[in-house]
PDB file of C-alpha atoms in Angstrom:
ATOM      1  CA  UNK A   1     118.130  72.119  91.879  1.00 80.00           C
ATOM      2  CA  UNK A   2     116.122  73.861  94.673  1.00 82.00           C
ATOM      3  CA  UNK A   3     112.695  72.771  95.567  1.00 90.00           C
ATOM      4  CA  UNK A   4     110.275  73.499  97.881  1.00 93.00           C
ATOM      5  CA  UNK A   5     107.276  71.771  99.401  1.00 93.00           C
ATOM      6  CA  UNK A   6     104.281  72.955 101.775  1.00 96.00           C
ATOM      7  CA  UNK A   7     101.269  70.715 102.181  1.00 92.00           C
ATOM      8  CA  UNK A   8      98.501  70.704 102.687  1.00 93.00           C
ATOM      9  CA  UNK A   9      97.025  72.727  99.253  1.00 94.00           C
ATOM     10  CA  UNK A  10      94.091  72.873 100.366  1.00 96.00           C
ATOM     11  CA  UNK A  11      92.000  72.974 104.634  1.00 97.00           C
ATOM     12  CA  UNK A  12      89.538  73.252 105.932  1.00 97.00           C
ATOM     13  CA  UNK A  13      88.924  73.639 109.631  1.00 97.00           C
ATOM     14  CA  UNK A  14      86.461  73.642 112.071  1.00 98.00           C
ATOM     15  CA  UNK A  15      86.909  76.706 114.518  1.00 97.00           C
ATOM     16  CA  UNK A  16      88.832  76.051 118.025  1.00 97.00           C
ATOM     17  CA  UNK A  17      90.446  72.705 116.334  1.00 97.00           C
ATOM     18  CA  UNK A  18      94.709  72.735 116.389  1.00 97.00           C
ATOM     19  CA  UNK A  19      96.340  73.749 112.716  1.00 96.00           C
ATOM     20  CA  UNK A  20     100.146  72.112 111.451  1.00 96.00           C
ATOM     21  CA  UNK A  21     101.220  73.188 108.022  1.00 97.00           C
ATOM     22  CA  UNK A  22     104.810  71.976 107.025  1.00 96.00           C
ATOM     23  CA  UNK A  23     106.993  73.281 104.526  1.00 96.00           C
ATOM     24  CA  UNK A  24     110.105  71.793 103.371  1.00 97.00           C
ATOM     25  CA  UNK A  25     113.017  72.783 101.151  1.00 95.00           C
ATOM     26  CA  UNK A  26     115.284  70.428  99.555  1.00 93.00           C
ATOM     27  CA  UNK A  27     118.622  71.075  97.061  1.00 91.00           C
ATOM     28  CA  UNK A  28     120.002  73.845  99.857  1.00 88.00           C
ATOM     29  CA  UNK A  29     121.614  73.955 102.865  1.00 87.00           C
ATOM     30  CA  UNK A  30     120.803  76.478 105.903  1.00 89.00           C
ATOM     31  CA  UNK A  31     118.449  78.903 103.693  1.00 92.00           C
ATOM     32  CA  UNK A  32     116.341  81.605 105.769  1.00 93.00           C
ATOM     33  CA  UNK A  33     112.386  80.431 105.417  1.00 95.00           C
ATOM     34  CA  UNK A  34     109.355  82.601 106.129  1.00 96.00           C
ATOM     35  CA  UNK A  35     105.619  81.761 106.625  1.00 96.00           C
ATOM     36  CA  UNK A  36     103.401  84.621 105.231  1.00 96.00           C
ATOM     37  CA  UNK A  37      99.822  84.540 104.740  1.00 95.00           C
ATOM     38  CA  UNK A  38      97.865  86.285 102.239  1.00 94.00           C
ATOM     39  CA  UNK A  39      94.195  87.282 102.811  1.00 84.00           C
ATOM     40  CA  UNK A  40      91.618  87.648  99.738  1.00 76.00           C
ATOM     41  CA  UNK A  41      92.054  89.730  97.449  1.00 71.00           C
ATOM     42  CA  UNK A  42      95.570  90.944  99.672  1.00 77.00           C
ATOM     43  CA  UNK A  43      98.866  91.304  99.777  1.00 87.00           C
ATOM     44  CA  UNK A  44     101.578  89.206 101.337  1.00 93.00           C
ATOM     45  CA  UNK A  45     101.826  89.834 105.405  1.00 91.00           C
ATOM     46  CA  UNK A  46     105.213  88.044 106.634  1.00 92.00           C
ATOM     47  CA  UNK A  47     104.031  86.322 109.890  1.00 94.00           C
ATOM     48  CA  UNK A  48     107.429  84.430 110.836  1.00 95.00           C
ATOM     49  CA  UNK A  49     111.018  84.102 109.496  1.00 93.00           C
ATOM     50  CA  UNK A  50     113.323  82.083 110.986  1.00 94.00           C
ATOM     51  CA  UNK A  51     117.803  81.947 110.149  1.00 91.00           C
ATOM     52  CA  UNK A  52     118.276  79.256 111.314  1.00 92.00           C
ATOM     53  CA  UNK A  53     117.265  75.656 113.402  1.00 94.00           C
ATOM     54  CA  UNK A  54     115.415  76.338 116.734  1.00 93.00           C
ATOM     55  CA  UNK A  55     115.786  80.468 115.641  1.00 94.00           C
ATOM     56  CA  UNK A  56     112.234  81.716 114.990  1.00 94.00           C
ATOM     57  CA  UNK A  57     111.340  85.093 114.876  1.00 92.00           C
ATOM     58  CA  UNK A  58     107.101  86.704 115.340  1.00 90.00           C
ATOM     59  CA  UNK A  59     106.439  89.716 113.202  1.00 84.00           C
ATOM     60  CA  UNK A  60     102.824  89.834 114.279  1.00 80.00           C
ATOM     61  CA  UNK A  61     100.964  88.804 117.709  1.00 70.00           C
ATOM     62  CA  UNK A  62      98.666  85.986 116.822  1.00 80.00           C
ATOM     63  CA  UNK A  63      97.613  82.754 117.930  1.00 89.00           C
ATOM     64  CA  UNK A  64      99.744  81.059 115.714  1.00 95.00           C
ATOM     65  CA  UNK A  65     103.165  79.811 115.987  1.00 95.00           C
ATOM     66  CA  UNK A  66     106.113  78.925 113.693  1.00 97.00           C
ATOM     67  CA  UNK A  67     109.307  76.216 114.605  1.00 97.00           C
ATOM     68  CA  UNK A  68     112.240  74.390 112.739  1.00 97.00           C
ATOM     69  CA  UNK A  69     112.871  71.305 114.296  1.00 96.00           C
ATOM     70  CA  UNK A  70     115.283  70.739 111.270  1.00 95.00           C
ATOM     71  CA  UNK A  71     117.543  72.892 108.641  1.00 95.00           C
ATOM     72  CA  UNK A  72     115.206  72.757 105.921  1.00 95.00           C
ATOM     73  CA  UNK A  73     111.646  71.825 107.761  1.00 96.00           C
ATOM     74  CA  UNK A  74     109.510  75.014 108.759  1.00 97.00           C
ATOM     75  CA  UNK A  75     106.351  74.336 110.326  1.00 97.00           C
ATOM     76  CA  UNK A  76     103.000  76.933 111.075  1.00 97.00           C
ATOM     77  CA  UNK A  77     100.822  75.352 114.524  1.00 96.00           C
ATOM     78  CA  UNK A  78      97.870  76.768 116.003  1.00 96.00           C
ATOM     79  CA  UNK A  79      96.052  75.052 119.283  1.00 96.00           C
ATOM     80  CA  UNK A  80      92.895  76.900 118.565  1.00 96.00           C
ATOM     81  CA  UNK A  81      91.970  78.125 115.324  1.00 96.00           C
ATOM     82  CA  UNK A  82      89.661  81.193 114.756  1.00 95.00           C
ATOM     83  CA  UNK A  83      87.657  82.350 111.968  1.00 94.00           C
ATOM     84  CA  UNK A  84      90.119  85.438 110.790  1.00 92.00           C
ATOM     85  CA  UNK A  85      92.655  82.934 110.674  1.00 94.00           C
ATOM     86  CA  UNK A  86      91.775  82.096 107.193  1.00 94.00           C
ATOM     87  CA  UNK A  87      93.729  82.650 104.271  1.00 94.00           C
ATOM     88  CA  UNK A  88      96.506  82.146 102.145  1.00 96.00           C
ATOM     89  CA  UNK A  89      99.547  80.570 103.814  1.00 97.00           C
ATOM     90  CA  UNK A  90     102.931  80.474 102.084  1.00 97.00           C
ATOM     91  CA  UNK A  91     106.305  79.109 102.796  1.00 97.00           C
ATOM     92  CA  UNK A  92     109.127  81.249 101.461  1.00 96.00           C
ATOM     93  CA  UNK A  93     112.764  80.318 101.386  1.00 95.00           C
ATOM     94  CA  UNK A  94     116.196  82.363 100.516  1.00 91.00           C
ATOM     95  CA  UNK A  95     119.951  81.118 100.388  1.00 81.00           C
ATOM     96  CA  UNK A  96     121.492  84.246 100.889  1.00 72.00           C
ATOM     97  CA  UNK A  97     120.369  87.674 101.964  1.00 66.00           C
ATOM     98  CA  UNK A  98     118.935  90.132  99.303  1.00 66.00           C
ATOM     99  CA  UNK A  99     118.172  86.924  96.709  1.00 82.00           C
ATOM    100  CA  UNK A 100     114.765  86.219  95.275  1.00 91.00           C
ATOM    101  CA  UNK A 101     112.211  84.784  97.555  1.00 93.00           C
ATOM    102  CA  UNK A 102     111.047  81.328  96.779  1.00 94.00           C
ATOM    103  CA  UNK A 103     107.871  80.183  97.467  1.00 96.00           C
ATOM    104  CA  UNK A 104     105.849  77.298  97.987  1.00 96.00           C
ATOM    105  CA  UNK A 105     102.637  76.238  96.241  1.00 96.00           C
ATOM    106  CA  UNK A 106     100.545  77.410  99.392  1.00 96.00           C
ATOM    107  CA  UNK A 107      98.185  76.405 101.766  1.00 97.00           C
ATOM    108  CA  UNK A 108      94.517  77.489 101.345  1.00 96.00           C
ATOM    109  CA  UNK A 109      92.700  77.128 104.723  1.00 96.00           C
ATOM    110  CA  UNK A 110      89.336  78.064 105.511  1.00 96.00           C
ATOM    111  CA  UNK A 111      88.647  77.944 108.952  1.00 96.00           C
ATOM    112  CA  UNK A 112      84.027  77.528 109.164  1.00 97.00           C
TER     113      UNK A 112
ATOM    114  CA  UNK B   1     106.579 102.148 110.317  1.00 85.00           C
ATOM    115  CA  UNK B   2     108.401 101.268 106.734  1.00 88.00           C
ATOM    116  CA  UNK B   3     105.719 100.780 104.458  1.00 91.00           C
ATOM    117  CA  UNK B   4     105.394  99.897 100.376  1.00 95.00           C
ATOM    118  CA  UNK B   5     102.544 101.357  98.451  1.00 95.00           C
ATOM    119  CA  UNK B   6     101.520 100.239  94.893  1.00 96.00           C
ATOM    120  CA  UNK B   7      99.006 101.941  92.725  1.00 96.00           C
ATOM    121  CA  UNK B   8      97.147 101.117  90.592  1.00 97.00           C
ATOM    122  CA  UNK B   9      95.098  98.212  93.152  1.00 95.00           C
ATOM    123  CA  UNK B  10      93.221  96.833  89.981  1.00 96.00           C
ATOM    124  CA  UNK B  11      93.581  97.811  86.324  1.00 97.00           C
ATOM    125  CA  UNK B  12      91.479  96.206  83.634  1.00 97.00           C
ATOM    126  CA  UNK B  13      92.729  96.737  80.067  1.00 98.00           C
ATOM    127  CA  UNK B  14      91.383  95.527  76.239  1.00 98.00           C
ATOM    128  CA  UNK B  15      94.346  92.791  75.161  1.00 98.00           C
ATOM    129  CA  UNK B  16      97.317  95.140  73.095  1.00 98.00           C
ATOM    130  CA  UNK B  17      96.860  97.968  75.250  1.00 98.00           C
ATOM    131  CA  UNK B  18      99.901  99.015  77.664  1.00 98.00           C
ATOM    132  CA  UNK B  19      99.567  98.617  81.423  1.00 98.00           C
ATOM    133  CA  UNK B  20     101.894 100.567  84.328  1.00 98.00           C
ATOM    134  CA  UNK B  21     101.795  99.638  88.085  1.00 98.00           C
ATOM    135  CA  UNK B  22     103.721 101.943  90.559  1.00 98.00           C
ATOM    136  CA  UNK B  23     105.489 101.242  93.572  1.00 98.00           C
ATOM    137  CA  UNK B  24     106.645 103.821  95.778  1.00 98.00           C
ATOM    138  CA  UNK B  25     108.572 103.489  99.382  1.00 96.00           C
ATOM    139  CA  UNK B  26     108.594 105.621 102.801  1.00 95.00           C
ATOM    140  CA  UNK B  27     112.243 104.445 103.060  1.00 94.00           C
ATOM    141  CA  UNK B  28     115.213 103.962 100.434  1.00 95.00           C
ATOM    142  CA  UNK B  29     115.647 100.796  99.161  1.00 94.00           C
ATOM    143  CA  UNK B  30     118.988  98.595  98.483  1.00 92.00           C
ATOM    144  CA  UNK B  31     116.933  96.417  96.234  1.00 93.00           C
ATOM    145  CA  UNK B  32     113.615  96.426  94.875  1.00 96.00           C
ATOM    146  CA  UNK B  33     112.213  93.005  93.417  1.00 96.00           C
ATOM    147  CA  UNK B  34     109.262  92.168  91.479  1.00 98.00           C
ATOM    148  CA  UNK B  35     106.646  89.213  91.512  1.00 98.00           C
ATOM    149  CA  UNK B  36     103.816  87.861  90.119  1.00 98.00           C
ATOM    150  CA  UNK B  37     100.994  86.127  91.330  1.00 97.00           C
ATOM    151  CA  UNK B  38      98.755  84.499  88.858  1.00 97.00           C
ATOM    152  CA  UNK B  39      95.615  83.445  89.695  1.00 93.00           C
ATOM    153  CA  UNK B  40      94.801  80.688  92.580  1.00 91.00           C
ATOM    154  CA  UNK B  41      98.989  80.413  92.203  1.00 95.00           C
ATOM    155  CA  UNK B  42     101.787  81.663  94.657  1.00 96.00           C
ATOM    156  CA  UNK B  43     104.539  84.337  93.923  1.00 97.00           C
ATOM    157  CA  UNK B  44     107.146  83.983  91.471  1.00 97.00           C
ATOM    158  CA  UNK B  45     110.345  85.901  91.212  1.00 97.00           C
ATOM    159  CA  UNK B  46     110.115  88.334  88.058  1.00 98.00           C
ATOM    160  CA  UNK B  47     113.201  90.547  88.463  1.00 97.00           C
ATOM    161  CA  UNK B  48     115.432  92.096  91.081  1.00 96.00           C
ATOM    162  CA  UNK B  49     116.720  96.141  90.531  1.00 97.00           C
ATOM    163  CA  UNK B  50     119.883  97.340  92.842  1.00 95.00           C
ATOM    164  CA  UNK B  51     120.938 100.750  91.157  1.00 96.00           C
ATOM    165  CA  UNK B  52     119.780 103.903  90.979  1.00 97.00           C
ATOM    166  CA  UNK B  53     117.998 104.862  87.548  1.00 97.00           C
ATOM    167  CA  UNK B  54     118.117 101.079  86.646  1.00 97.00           C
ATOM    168  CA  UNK B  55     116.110  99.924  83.807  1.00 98.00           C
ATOM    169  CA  UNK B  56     115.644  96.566  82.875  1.00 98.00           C
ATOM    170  CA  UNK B  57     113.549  94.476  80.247  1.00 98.00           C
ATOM    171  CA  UNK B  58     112.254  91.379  79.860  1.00 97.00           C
ATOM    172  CA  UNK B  59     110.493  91.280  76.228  1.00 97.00           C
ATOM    173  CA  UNK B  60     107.137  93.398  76.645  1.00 98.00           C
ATOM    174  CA  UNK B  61     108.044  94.108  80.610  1.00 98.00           C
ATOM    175  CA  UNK B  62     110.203  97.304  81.589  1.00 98.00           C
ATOM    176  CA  UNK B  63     111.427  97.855  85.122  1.00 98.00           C
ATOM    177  CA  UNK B  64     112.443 100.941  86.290  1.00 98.00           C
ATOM    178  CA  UNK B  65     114.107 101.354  89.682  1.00 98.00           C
ATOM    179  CA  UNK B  66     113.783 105.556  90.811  1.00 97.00           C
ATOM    180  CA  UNK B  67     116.853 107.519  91.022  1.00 96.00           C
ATOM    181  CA  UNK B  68     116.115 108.384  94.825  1.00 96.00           C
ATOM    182  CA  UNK B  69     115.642 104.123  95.054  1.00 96.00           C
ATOM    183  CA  UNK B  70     112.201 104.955  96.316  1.00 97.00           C
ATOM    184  CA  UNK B  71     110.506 104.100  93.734  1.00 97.00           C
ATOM    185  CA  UNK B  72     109.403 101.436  90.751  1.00 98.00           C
ATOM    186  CA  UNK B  73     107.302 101.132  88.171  1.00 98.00           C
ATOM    187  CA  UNK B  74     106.179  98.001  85.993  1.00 98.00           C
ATOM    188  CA  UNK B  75     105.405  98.759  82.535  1.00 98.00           C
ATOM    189  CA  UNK B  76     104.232  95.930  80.300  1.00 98.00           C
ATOM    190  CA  UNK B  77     103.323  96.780  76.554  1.00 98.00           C
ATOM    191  CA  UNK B  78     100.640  95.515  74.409  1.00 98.00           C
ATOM    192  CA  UNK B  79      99.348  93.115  77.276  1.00 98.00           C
ATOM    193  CA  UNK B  80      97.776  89.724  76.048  1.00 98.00           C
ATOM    194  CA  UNK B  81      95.582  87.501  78.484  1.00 97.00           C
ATOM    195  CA  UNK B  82      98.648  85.122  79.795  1.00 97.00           C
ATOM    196  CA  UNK B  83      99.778  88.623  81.667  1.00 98.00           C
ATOM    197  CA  UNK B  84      96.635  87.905  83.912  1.00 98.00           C
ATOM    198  CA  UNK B  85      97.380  88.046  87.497  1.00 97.00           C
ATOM    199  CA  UNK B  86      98.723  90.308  90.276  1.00 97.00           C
ATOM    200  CA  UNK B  87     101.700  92.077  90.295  1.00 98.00           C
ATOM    201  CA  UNK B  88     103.893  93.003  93.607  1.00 97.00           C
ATOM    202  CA  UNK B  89     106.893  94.891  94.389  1.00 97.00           C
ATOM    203  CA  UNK B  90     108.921  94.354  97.209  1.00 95.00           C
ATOM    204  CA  UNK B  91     111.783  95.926  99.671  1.00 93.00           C
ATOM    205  CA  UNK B  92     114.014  94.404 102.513  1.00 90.00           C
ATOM    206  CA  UNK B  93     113.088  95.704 105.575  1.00 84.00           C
ATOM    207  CA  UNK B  94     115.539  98.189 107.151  1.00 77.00           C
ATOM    208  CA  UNK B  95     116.920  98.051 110.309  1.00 63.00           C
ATOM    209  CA  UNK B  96     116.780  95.213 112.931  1.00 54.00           C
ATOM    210  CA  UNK B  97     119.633  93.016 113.689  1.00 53.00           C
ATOM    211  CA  UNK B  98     121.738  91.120 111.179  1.00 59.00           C
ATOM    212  CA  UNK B  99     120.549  90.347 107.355  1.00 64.00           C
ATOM    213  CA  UNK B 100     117.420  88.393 107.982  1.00 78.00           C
ATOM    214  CA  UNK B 101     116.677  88.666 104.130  1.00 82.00           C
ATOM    215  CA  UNK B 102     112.772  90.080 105.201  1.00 88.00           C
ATOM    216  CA  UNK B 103     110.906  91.364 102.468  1.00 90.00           C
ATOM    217  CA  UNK B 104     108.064  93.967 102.645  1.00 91.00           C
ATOM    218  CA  UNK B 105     105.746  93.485 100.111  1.00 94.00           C
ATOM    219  CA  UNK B 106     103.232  96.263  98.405  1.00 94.00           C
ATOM    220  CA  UNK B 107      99.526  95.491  97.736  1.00 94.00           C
ATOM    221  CA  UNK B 108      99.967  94.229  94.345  1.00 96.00           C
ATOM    222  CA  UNK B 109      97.926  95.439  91.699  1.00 97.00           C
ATOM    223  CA  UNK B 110      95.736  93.075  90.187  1.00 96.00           C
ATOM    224  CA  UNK B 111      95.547  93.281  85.990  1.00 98.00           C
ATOM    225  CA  UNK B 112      92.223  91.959  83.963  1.00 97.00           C
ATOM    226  CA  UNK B 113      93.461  91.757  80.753  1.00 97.00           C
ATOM    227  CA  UNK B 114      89.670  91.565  78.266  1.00 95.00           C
ATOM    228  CA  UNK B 115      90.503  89.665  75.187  1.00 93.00           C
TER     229      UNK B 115
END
């Protein structure tokens, strides 16, 4: 079966230091994975998706930045955090188009 | 820009009484799917509508998919306190190039159920 993991659960950050959340998906082979974050209280904003290795795609200008060094491995950087960067972060995963999302336990960061 | 609204944002209800959240799109949908967040958790799948006028169940939950495929609505009857949590709806975005599988998510609306 399908699983998915995304570590750290919890961060916290000072501001200005760099950020690296992975997320990895095991059981499938060349799914579509997202990164959305999810403010307090929120809904879900999708900040990258990415189809396939090396193929990553921005939905919002931010510092942040998304890659896939590997099929299943997604992974969220920042080089300089900033307070509003604080959140909810969630790794999402598909195998085919129009199927159920699947997400990851999250990443709570708080960036002080 | 394509946009999902839900309504209710919060609804607080006494345990056995019914609860209703409505989604409603600026664009027809191919799909509409339906998730719940429970407290301090992430997102999980609840149910997935394709046609027009579809209703499903799932025991005290009722899904209803518009006939226009604009709009949803989430009816749960006689809530008890394990429906706690936060409730979203959500579309594929249209347009763009290829099937990238993007979702656009509502709000949610966030139920209290008082015991």
């Amino acid at each position: 079966s399908q699983t998915i993991h995304q570590w750290p659960a919890t961060l916290v950050q000072p501001v200005g230091s760099p950020l690296s959340l992975e997320c990895t998906v095991e059981g499938t082979s060349n799914p579509n994975l997202y990164w959305y974050r999810q403010a307090a209280g929120r809904g879900l904003q999708l900040l990258f998706y990415s189809v396939g290795i090396g193929q990553i795609s921005s939905e919002v200008p931010q510092n942040l930045s998304a890659s896939r060094p590997q099929d299943r491995q997604f992974i969220l950087s920042s080089k300089k955090l900033l307070l509003s960067d604080s959140g909810f972060y969630l790794c999402a995963w598909i195998d085919r188009d129009n199927s159920p999302l699947h997400f990851g336990n999250g990443t709570r960061l708080t960036v002080t | 820009g394509q946009q999902v609204m839900q309504i209710p944002q919060y609804q607080h209800v006494q345990e056995g009484e019914d609860f209703t959240t409505y989604c409603n799109s600026s664009t027809t949908l191919s799909n509409i799917q339906w998730y719940k967040q429970r407290p301090g958790g992430h997102p999980v799948f609840l149910i997935q509508l394709v046609k027009s006028g579809e209703v499903k169940k799932q025991k005290r939950l009722t899904f209803q998919f518009g006939e226009a495929k604009k709009n949803s609505s989430l009816h749960i009857t006689a809530t008890q306190t394990t429906d706690v949590g936060t409730y979203f709806c959500a579309g594929p975005y249209r347009g763009g190039s290829g099937n990238t599988g993007k979702l656009i998510f509502g709000q949610g609306t966030t139920l209290q159920v008082k015991p």
